Coordinates of C-alpha atoms and ligand atoms in Angstrom, one line a residue:
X23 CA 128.9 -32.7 -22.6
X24 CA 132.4 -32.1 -22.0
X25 CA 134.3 -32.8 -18.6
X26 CA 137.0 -31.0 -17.1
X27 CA 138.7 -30.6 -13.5
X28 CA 138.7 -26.9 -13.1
X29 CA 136.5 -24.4 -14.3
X30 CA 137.3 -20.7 -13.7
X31 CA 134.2 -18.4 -15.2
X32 CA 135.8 -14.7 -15.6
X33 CA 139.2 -13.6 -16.2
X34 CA 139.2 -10.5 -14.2
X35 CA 142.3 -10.4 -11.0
X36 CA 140.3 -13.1 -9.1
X37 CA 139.6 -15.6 -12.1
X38 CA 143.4 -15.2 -13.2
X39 CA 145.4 -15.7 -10.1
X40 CA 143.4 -18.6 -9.2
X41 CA 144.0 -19.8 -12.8
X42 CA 148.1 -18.8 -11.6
X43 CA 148.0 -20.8 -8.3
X44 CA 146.7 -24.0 -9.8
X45 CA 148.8 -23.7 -13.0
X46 CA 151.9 -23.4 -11.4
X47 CA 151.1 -26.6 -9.0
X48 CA 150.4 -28.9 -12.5
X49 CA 147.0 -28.8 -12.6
X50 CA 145.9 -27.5 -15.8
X51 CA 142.6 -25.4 -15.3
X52 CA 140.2 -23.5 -17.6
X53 CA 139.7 -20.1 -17.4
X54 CA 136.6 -18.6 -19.9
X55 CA 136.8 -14.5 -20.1
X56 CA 134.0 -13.5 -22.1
X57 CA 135.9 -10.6 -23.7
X58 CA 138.2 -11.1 -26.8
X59 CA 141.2 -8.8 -25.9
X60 CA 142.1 -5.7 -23.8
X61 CA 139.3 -3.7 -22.3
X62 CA 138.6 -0.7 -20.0
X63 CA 137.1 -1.8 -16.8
X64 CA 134.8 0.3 -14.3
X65 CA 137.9 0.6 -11.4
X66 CA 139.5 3.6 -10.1
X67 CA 143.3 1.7 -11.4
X68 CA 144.7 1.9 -7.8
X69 CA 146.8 -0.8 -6.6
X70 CA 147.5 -0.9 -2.5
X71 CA 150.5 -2.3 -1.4
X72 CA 148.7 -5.6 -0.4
X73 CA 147.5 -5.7 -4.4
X74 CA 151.3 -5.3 -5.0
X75 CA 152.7 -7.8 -2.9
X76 CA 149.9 -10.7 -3.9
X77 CA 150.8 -9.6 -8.0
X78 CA 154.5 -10.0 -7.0
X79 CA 154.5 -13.5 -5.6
X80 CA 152.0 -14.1 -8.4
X81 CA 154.8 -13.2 -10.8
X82 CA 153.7 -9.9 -12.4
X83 CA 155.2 -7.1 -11.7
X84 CA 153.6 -3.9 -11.4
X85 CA 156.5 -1.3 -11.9
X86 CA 157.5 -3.3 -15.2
X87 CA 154.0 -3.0 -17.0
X88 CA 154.2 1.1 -15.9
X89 CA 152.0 1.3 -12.8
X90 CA 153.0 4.7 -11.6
X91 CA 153.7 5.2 -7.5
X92 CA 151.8 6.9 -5.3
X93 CA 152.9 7.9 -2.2
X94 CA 149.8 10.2 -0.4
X95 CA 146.2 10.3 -0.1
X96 CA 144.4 13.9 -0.8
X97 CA 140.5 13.9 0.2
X98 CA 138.7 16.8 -1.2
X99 CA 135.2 18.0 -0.2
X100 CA 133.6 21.3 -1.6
X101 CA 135.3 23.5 1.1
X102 CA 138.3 21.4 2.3
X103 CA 141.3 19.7 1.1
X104 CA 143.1 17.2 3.5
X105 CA 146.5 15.3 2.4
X106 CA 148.5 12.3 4.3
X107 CA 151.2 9.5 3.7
X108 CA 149.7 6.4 2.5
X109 CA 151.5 3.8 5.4
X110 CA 153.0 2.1 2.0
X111 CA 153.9 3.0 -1.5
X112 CA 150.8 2.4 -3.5
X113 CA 150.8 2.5 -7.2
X114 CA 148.0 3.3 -10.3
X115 CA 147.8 1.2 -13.2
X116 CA 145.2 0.6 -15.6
X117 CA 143.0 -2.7 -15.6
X118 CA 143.5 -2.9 -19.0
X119 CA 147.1 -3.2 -19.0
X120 CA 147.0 -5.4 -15.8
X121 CA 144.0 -7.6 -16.6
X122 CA 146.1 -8.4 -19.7
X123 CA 149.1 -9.3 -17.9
X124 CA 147.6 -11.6 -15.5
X125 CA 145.6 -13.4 -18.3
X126 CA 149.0 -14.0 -19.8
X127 CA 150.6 -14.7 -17.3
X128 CA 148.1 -17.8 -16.5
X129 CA 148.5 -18.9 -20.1
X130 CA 152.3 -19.1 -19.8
X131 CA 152.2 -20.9 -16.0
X132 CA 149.9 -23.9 -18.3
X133 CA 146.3 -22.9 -17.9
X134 CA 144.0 -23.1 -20.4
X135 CA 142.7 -19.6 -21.4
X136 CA 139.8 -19.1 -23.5
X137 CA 139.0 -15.6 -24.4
X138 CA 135.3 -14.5 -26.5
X139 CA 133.7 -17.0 -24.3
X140 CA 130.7 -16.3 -22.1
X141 CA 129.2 -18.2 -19.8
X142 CA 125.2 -18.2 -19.8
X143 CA 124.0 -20.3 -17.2
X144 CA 125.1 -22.8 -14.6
X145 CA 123.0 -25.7 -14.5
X146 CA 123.2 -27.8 -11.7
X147 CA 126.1 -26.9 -9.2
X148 CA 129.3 -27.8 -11.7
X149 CA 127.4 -27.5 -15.2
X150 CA 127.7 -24.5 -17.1
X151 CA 126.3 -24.2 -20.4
X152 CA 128.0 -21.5 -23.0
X153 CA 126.3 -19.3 -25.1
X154 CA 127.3 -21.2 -28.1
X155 CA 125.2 -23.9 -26.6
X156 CA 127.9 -26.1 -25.4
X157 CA 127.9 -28.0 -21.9
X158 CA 130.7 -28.3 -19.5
X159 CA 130.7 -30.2 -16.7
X160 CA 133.2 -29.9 -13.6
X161 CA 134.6 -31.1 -10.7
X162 CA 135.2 -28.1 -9.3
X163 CA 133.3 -24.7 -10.4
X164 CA 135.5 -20.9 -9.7
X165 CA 132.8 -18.5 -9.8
X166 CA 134.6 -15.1 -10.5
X167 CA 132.6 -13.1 -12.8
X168 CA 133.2 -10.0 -10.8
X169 CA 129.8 -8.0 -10.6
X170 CA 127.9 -9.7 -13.3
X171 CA 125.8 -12.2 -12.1
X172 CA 125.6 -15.6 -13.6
X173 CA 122.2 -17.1 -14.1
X174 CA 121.9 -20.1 -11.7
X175 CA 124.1 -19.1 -9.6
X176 CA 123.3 -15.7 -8.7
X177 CA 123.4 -13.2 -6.2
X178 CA 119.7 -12.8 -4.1
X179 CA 118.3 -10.2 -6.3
X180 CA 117.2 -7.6 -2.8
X181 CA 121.6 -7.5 -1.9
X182 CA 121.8 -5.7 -5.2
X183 CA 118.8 -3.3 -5.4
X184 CA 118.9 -2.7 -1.0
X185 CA 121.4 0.4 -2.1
X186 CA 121.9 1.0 -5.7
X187 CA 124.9 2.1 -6.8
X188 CA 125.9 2.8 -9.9
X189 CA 130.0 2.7 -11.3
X190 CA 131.6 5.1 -14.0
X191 CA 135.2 5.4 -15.7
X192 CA 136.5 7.2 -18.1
X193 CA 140.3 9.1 -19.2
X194 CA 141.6 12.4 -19.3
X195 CA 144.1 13.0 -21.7
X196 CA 147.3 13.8 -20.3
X197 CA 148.1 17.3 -19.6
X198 CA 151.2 19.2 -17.5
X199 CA 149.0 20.8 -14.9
X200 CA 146.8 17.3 -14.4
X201 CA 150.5 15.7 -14.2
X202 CA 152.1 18.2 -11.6
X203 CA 148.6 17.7 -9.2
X204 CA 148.4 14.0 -9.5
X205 CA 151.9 13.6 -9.0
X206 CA 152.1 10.3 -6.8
X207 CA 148.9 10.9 -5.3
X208 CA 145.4 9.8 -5.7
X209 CA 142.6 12.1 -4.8
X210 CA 139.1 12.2 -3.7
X211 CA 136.7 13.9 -4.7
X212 CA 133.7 13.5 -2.3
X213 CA 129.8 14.4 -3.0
X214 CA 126.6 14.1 -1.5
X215 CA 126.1 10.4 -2.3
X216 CA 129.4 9.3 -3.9
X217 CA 133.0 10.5 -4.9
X218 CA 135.0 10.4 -7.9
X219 CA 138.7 9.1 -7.5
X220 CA 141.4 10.5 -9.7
X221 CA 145.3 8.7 -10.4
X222 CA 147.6 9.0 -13.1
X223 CA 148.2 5.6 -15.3
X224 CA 150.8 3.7 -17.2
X225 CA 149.8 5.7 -20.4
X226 CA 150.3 8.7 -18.8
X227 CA 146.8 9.6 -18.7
X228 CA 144.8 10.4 -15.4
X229 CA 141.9 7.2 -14.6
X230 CA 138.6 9.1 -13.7
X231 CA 136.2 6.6 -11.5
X232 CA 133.1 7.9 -10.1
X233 CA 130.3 5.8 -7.9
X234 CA 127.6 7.1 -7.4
X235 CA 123.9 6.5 -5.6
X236 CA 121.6 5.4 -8.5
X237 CA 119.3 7.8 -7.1
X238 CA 121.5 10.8 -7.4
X239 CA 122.2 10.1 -10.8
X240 CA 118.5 10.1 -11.9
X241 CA 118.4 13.1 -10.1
X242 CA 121.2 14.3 -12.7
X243 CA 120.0 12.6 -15.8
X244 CA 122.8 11.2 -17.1
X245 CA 126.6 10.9 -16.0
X246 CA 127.7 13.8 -18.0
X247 CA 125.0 15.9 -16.4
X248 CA 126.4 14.6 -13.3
X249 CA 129.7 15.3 -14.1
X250 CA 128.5 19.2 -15.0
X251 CA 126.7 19.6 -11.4
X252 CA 129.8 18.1 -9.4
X253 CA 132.0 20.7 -11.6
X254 CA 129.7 23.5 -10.1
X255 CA 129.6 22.2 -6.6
X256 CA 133.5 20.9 -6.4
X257 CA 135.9 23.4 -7.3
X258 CA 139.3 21.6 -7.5
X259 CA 137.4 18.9 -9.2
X260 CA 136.5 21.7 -11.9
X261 CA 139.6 22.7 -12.5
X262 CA 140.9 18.7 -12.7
X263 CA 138.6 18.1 -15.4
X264 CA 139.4 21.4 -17.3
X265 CA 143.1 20.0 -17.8
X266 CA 142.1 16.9 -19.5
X267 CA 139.1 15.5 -21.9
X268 CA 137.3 13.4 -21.2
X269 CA 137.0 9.5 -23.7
X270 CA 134.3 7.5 -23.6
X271 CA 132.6 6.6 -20.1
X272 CA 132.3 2.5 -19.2
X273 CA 129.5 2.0 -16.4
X274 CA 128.8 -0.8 -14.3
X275 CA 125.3 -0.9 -12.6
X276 CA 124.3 -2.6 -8.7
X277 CA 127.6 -2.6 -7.6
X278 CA 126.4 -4.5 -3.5
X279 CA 129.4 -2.3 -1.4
X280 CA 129.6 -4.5 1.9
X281 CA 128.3 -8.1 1.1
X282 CA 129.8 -10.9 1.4
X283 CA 129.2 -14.9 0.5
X284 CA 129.2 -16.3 3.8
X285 CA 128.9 -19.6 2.2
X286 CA 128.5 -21.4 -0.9
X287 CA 127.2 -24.6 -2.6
X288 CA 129.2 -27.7 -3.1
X289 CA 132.4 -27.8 -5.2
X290 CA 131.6 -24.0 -5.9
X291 CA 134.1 -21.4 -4.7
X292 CA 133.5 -17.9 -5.4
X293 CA 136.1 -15.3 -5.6
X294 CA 136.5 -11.7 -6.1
X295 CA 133.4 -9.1 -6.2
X296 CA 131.6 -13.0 -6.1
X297 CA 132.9 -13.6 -2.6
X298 CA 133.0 -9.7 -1.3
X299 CA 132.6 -6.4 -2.1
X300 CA 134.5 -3.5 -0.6
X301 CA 133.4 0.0 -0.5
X302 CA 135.3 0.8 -3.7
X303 CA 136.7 4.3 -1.8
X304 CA 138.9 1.9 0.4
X305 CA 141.0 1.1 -3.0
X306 CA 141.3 -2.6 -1.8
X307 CA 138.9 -4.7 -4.2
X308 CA 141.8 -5.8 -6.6
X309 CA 143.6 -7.0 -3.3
X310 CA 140.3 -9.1 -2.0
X311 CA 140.1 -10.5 -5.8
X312 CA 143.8 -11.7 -5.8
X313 CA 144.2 -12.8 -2.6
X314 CA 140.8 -14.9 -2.7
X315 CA 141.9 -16.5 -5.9
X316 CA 145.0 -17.6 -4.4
X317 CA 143.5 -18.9 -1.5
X318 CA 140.6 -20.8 -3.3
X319 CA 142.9 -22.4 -5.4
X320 CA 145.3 -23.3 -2.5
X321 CA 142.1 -24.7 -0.6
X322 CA 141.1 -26.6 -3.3
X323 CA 144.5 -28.1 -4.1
X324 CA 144.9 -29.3 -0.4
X325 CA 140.9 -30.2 0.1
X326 CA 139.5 -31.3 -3.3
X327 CA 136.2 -29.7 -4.6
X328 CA 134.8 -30.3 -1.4
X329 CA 136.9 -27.5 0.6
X330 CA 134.9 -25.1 -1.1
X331 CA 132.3 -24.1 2.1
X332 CA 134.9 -24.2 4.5
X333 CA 137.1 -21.9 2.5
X334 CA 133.9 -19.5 1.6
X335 CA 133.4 -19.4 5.8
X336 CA 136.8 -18.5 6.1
X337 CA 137.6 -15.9 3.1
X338 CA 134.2 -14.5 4.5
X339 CA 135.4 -14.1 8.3
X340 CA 138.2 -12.5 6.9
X341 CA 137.1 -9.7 4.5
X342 CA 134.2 -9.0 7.6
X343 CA 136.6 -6.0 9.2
X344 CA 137.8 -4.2 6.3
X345 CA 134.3 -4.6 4.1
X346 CA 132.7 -3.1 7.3
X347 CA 135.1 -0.1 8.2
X348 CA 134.8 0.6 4.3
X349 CA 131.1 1.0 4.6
X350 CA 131.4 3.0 7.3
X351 CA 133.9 5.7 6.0
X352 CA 131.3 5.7 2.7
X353 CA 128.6 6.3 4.9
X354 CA 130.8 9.3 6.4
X355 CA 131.8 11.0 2.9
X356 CA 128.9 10.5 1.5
X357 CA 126.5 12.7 3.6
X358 CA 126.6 16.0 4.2
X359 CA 126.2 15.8 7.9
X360 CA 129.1 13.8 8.6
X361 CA 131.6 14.9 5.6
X362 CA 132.3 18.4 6.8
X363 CA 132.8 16.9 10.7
X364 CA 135.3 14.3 8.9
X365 CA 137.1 16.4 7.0
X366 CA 137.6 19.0 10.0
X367 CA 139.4 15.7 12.2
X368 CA 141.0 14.3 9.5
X369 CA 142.9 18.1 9.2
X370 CA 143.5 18.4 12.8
X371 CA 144.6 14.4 13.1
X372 CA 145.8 14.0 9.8
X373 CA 147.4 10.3 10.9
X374 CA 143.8 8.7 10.9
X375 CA 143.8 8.4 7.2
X376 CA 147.3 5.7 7.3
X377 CA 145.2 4.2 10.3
X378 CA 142.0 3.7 8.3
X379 CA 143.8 3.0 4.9
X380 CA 145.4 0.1 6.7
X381 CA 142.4 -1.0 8.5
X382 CA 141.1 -1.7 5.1
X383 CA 143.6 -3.7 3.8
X384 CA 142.4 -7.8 3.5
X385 CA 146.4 -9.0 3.4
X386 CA 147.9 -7.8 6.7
X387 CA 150.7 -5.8 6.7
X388 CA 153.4 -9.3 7.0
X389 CA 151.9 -9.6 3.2
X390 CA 152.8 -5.8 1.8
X391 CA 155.8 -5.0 1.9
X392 CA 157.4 -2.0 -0.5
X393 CA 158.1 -3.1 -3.7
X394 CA 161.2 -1.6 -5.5
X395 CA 160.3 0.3 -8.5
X396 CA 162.6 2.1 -10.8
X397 CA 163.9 5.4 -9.3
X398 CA 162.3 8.9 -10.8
X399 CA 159.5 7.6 -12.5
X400 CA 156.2 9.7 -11.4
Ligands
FAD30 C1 133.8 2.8 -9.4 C2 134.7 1.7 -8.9 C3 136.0 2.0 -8.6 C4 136.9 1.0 -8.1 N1 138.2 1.4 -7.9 C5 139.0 0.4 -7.4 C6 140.4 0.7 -7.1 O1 140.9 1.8 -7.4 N2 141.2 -0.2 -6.6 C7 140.7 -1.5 -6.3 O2 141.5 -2.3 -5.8 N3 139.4 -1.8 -6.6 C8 138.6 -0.9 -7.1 N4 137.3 -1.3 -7.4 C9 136.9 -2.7 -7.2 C10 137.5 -3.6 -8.3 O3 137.3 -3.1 -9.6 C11 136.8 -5.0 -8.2 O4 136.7 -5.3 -6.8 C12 137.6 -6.0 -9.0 O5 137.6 -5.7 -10.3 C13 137.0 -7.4 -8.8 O6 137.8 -8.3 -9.5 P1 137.1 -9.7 -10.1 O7 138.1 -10.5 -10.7 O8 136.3 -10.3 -9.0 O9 136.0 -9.2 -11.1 P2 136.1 -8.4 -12.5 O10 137.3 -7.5 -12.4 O11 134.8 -7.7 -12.7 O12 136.3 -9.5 -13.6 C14 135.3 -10.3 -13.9 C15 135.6 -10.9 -15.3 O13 134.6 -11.9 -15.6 C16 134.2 -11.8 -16.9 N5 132.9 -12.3 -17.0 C17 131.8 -11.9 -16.4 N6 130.7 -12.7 -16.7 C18 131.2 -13.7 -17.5 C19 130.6 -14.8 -18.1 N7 129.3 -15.1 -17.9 N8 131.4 -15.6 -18.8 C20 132.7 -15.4 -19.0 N9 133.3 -14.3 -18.5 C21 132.6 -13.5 -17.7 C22 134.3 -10.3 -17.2 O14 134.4 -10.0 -18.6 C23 135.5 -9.8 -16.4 O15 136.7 -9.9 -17.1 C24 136.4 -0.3 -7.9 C25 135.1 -0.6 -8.2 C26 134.2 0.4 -8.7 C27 132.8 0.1 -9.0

């Protein structure tokens, strides 16, 4: 059994800026990502302003790996089409591109990356054992393995299977017309039990994300069945998904929108999708993931292992507003009795959409400011 001071299990944007934060204080931490190099990752690639401000003072910046701006909102049901200002400059950029960059960007600040390593179980409350059979013991355990659960120290079974929801993403290649429509904007397509979320990426290429109620997509069959029903029933989305073709689809299954670890065993913190999951239509789950694996590592710095409950509490207090107003506008576009009603105020009083956008934000607005980005890219 091997000892070591801090453990960081996943190397998503929660496992890496926690891995930043302690780094750049001198302590030397251990980060495990059970992937080998870059990979696509089941997110819709949009970066709020909060994301951008946390990735600044983290040290990576956006605009320099090719995150493209976006500047408005466009919500799209079957009939309707409604388009506002974001409050802030916004940006999409792919999570394999930005994964990569924060995992390097822990590396050089002095922690101790290991990639091709999985975790299998915790044992105990700071044992882990890997799947090559080695045991690692800790004084202090970071739990961010996003949406996968780790075996020990898992998520109650009945939070993921309560409302089943099932992630999707894919590419379309690029193409002039899909260029000239995404244009700094991110759109919405919204469906009887889901949406699909469309942004243009550093590669030029448009990010497709759908999410989508299991049970709607047993209905379907298959995602590509899916994709063929939503074509018939959403016209603009039709006509998006002409311009481009589609790669290969990554999926991510019991994705628990709205909870929350209220609190957490001792010397464990848990960060990212570990500590709270946001309706992935408010566009803010990057932000939660940085900003709790700043703050877990800042509480742990200043507290020792044992800060871990008291910074759970705290974290969870927090994300309680913007995880709950997030639900609530799912709930909304995802039913057919409250979409069209939505749509219809959000066209007469299109300034609701900045007010909700913000409202779903974790890092208030003294933490986003506009970040200058080199003039006339799109
Ligand atoms: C359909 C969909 C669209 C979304 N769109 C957006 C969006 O546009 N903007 C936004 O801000 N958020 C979005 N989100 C949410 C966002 O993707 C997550 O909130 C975010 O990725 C959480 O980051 P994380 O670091 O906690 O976890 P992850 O990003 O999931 O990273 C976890 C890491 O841990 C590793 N890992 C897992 N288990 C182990 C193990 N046992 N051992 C070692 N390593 C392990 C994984 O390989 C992974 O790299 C979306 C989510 C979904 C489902």
């Amino acid at each position: 059994m091997r000892r070591t001071s801090a453990l960081i299990v996943g190397g998503g944007p929660a496992g890496s800026a926690a891995a930043i934060t302690l780094a750049r204080a001198g302590s030397a931490p251990e980060l495990l990502e059970r992937t080998s190099g870059p990979h696509d990752v089941v997110c819709g690639g949009f970066l709020g302003w909060d994301a951008l401000g946390v990735l600044d003072r983290l040290g990576v910046d956006a605009w320099a790996l090719g995150a493209r701006p976006i500047e408005r909102l466009r919500l799209v049901s079957a009939k309707r089409m409604v388009e506002t200002r974001l409050p802030h400059r916004a940006a999409g950029l792919s999570r394999r591109t930005l994964d990569e960059a924060l995992l390097g960007a822990a590396a050089a600040a002095g922690a101790v990356v290991k990639r091709g390593v999985a975790v299998k179980t915790a044992e105990g409350l700071r044992r882990v054992r890997l799947d090559s059979g080695e045991e690692i013991e800790a004084d202090a355990l970071l739990l961010a393995t996003g949406k996968h659960e780790l075996r020990g120290l898992a998520r109650p079974r009945e939070v993921v299977s309560a409302d089943p929801v099932v992630g999707f993403r894919t590419a379309l290649a690029p193409a002039r017309p899909l260029q000239e429509a995404l244009y700094r904007t991110i759109e919405l397509h919204l469906f009887e039990g889901g949406y699909a979320g469309l942004l243009l990426q550093d590669d030029g290429s448009a990010n497709l994300c759908v999410s989508v109620a299991r049970q709607r997509l047993n209905r379907a069959g298959g995602i590509e069945e899916l994709v063929a029903e939503l074509s018939s029933e959403l016209p603009w989305l039709a006509g998006r998904l002409g311009d481009g073709r589609a790669g290969a689809w990554v999926a991510i299954a019991g994705v628990p929108y709205g909870w929350r670890a209220r609190s957490t065993e001792p010397g464990v913190f848990r960060l990212g999708d570990q500590a709270a999951v946001i309706a992935s239509l408010a566009g803010d789950g990057i932000a939660i993931a940085l900003s709790s694996g700043v703050q877990a590592a800042e509480a742990l710095l200043r507290d020792g292992p044992e800060g871990a409950g008291d910074f759970q509490a705290s974290f969870s207090r927090r994300a309680a507003r913007p995880l709950a107003i997030a639900s609530t506008l799912r709930r909304a576009s995802e039913n057919a009795l409250s979409r069209g009603p939505m749509m219809a105020l959000l066209r007469a009083l299109p300034w609701l959409a900045p007010i909700a956008a913000r409202l779903t934000r974790i890092v208030g607005e003294e933490g986003s400011r506009d970040q200058a980005h080199p003039p006339g890219r799109g």
